[in-house]
Short mmCIF file of C-alpha atoms in Angstrom, two decimals:
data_model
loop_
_atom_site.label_atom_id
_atom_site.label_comp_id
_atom_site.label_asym_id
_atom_site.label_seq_id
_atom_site.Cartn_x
_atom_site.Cartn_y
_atom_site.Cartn_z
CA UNK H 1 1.97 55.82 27.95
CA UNK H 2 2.66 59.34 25.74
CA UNK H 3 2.27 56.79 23.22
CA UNK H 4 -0.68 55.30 23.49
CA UNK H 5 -2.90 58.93 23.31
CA UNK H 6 -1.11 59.86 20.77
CA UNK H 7 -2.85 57.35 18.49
CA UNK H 8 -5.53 55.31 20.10
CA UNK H 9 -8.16 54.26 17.37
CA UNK H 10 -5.37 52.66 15.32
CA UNK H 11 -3.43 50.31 17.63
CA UNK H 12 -6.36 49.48 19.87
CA UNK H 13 -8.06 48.74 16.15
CA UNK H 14 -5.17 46.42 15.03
CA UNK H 15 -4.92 44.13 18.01
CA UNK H 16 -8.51 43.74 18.32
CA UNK H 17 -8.69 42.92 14.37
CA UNK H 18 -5.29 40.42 15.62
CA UNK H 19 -6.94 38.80 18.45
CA UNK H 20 -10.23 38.01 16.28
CA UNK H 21 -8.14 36.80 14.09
CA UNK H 22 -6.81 34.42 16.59
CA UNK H 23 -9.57 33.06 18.17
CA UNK H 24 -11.50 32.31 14.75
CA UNK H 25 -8.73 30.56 13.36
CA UNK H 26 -6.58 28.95 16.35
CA UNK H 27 -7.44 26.93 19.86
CA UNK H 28 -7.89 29.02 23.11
CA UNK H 29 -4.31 27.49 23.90
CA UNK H 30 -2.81 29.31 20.83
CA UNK H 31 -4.54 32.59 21.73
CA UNK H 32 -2.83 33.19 24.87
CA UNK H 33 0.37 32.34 23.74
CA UNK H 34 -0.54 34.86 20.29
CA UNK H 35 -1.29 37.77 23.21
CA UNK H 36 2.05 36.90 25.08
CA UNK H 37 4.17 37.19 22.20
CA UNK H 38 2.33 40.74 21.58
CA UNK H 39 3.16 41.97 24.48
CA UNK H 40 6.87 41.39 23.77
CA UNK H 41 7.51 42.49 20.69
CA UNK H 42 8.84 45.92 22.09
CA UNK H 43 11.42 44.05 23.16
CA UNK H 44 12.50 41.73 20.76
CA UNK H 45 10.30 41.21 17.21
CA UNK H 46 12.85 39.18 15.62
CA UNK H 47 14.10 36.61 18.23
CA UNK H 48 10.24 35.45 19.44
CA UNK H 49 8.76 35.27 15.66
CA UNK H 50 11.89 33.43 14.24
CA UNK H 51 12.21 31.11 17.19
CA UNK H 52 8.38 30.29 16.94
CA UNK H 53 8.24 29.77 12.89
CA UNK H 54 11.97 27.54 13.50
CA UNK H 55 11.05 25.45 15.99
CA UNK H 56 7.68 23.63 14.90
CA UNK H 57 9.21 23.01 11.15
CA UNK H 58 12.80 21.82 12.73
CA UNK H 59 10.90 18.73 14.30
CA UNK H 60 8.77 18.05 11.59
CA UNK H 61 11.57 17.94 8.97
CA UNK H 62 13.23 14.64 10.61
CA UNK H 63 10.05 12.62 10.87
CA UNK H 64 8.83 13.31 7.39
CA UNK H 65 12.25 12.26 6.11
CA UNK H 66 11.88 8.88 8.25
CA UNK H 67 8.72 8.24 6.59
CA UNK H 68 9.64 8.69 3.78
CA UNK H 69 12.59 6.20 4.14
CA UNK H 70 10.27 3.77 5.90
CA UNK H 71 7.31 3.43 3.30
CA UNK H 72 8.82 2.39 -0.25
CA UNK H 73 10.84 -0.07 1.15
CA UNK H 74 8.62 -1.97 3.95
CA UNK H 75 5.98 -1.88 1.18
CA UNK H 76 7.98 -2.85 -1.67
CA UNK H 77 9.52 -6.05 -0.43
CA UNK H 78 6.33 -7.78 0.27
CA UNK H 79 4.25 -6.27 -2.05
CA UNK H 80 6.41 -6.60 -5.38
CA UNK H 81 6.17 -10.45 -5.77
CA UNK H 82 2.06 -9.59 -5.67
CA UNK H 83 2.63 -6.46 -8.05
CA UNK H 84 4.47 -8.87 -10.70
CA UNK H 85 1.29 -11.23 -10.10
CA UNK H 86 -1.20 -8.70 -10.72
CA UNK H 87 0.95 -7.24 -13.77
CA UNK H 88 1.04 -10.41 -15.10
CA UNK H 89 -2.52 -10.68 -14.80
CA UNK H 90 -4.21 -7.97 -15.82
CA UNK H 91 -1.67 -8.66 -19.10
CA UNK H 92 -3.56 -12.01 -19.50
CA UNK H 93 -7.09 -10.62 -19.15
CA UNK H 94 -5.97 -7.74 -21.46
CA UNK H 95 -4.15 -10.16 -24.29
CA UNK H 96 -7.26 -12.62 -24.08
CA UNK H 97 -10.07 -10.30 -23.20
CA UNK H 98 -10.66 -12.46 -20.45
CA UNK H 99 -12.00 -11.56 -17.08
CA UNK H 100 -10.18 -11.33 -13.63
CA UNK H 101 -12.09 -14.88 -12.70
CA UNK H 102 -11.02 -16.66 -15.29
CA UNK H 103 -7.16 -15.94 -15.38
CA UNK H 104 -7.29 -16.55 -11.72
CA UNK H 105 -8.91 -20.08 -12.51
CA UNK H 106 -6.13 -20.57 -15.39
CA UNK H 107 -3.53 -19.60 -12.58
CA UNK H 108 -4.45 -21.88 -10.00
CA UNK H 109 -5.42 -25.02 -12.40
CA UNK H 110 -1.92 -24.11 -13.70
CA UNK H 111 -0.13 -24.08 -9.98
CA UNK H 112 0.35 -20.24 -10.75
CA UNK H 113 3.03 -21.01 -13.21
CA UNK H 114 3.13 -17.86 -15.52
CA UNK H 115 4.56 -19.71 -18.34
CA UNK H 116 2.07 -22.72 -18.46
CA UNK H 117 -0.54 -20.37 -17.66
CA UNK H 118 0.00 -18.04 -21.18
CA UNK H 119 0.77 -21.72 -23.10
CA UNK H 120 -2.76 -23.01 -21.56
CA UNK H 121 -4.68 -19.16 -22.69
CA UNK H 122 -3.53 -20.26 -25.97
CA UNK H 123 -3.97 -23.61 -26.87
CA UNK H 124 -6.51 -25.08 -24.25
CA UNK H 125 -3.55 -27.43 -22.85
CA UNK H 126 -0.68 -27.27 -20.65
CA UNK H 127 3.20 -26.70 -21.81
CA UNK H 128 4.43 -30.23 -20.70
CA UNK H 129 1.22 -31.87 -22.09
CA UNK H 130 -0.62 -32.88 -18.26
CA UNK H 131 -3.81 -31.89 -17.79
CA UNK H 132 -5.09 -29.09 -15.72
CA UNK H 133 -5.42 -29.13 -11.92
CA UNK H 134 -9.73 -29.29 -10.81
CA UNK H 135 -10.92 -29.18 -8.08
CA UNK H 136 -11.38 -32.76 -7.49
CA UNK H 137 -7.55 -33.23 -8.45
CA UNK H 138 -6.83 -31.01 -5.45
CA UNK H 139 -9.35 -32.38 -3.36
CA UNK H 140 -7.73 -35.89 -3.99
CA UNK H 141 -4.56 -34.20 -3.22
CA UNK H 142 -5.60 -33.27 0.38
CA UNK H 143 -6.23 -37.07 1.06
CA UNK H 144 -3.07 -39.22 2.21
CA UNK H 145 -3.29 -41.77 0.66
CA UNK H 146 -0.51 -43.50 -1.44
CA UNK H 147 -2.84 -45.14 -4.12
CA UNK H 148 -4.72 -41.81 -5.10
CA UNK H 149 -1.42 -39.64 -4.93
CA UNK H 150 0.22 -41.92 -7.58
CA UNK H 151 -3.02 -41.75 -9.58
CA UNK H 152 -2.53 -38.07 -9.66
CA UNK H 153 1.73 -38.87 -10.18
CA UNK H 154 0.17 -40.60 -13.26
CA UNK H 155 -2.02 -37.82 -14.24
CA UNK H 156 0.43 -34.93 -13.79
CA UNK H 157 3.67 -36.61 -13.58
CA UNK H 158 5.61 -36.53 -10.34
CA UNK H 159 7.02 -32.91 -10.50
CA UNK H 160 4.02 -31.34 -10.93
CA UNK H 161 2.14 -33.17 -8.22
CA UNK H 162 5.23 -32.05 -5.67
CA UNK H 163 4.89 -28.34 -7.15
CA UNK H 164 0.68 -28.28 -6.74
CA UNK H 165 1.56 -29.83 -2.90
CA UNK H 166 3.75 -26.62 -2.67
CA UNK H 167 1.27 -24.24 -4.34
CA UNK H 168 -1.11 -25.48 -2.11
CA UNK H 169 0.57 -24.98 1.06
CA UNK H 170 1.50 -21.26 0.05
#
C-alpha cells in the first residue's frame, strides 16, 4: 500500500495505457487472462511470461513440421506425371508457336505419345507412317463391332488401335 502513494500517476498511467492496449488489439478472453498475469507478476515475472510465450509456439512447431512433410509428397506423386505433360506442352506451343488448343489436338490425335506428337509438329505425319486419330476414328472406335475395328487395325495398324483403346479409357 506505502507503495502505491508513493507514485500514483505513473503506475495507474501504465496499466491503463496496458489494458487499452489489450482490448484494442486482443479478444475479451485474452484481456482477462492479460489482467491476471498483472496481478502476479510480484510474484513471479519470469515463470508466467516464459511459460505463456513457450507454450503456444511448442504446439505449433510439430504441426507445421507435419505439414510440411505431408504437402510435397501427397502432391508430387500425382501431380508429376501431369507436370511432365504440361512441361512437355507448353515446350511444343513454345518450339512451334502454337497455341494450347492445338498441341492438345496434336496430343490426343497422337494417343498422347510425346514422341509421335513432336515427329507429327514437324512434318504433318506420324513417326510410324499411320494417320492421325479424328474424331470419327474414335467415334468408330467406341462401336463393337469386329468389321469397323479391323478397318481402323488397317488404318492404324493393330498396336496403335490397342494403345488409342487404352488412351481412351484413361
Amino acid at each position: 500500500e506505502p507503495q502505491q502513494t508513493e507514485e500514483p500517476a505513473p503506475s495507474m498511467g501504465l496499466f491503463e495505457a496496458a489494458n487499452r492496449e489489450f482490448e484494442s488489439t486482443e479478444s475479451g478472453s485474452d484481456t482477462s487472462e492479460d489482467l491476471c498475469t498483472q496481478d502476479g507478476k510480484g510474484r513471479s515475472p519470469g515463470e508466467t511470461t516464459s511459460n505463456l510465450k513457450t507454450q503456444p509456439e511448442d504446439s505449433v512447431l510439430p504441426d507445421t513440421q507435419l505439414q510440411r512433410e505431408e504437402g510435397p509428397t501427397s502432391t508430387c506423386s500425382s501431380s508429376s506425371v501431369v507436370g511432365e505433360v504440361v512441361k512437355t506442352m507448353q515446350h511444343f506451343m513454345e518450339k512451334f508457336s502454337l497455341d494450347l488448343f492445338t498441341v492438345t489436338q496434336a496430343l490426343l490425335k497422337n494417343t498422347g505419345e510425346v514422341e509421335t506428337t513432336l515427329y507429327f509438329l514437324q512434318t504433318g505425319q506420324r513417326l510410324d507412317g499411320y494417320p492421325v486419330w479424328s474424331r470419327e476414328d474414335d467415334l468408330e472406335l467406341q462401336k463393337d463391332d469386329e468389321h469397323v475395328r479391323n478397318k481402323l487395325i488397317a488404318k492404324f495398324g493393330a498396336e496403335n488401335v490397342a494403345k488409342r483403346v487404352a488412351f481412351r479409357k484413361s
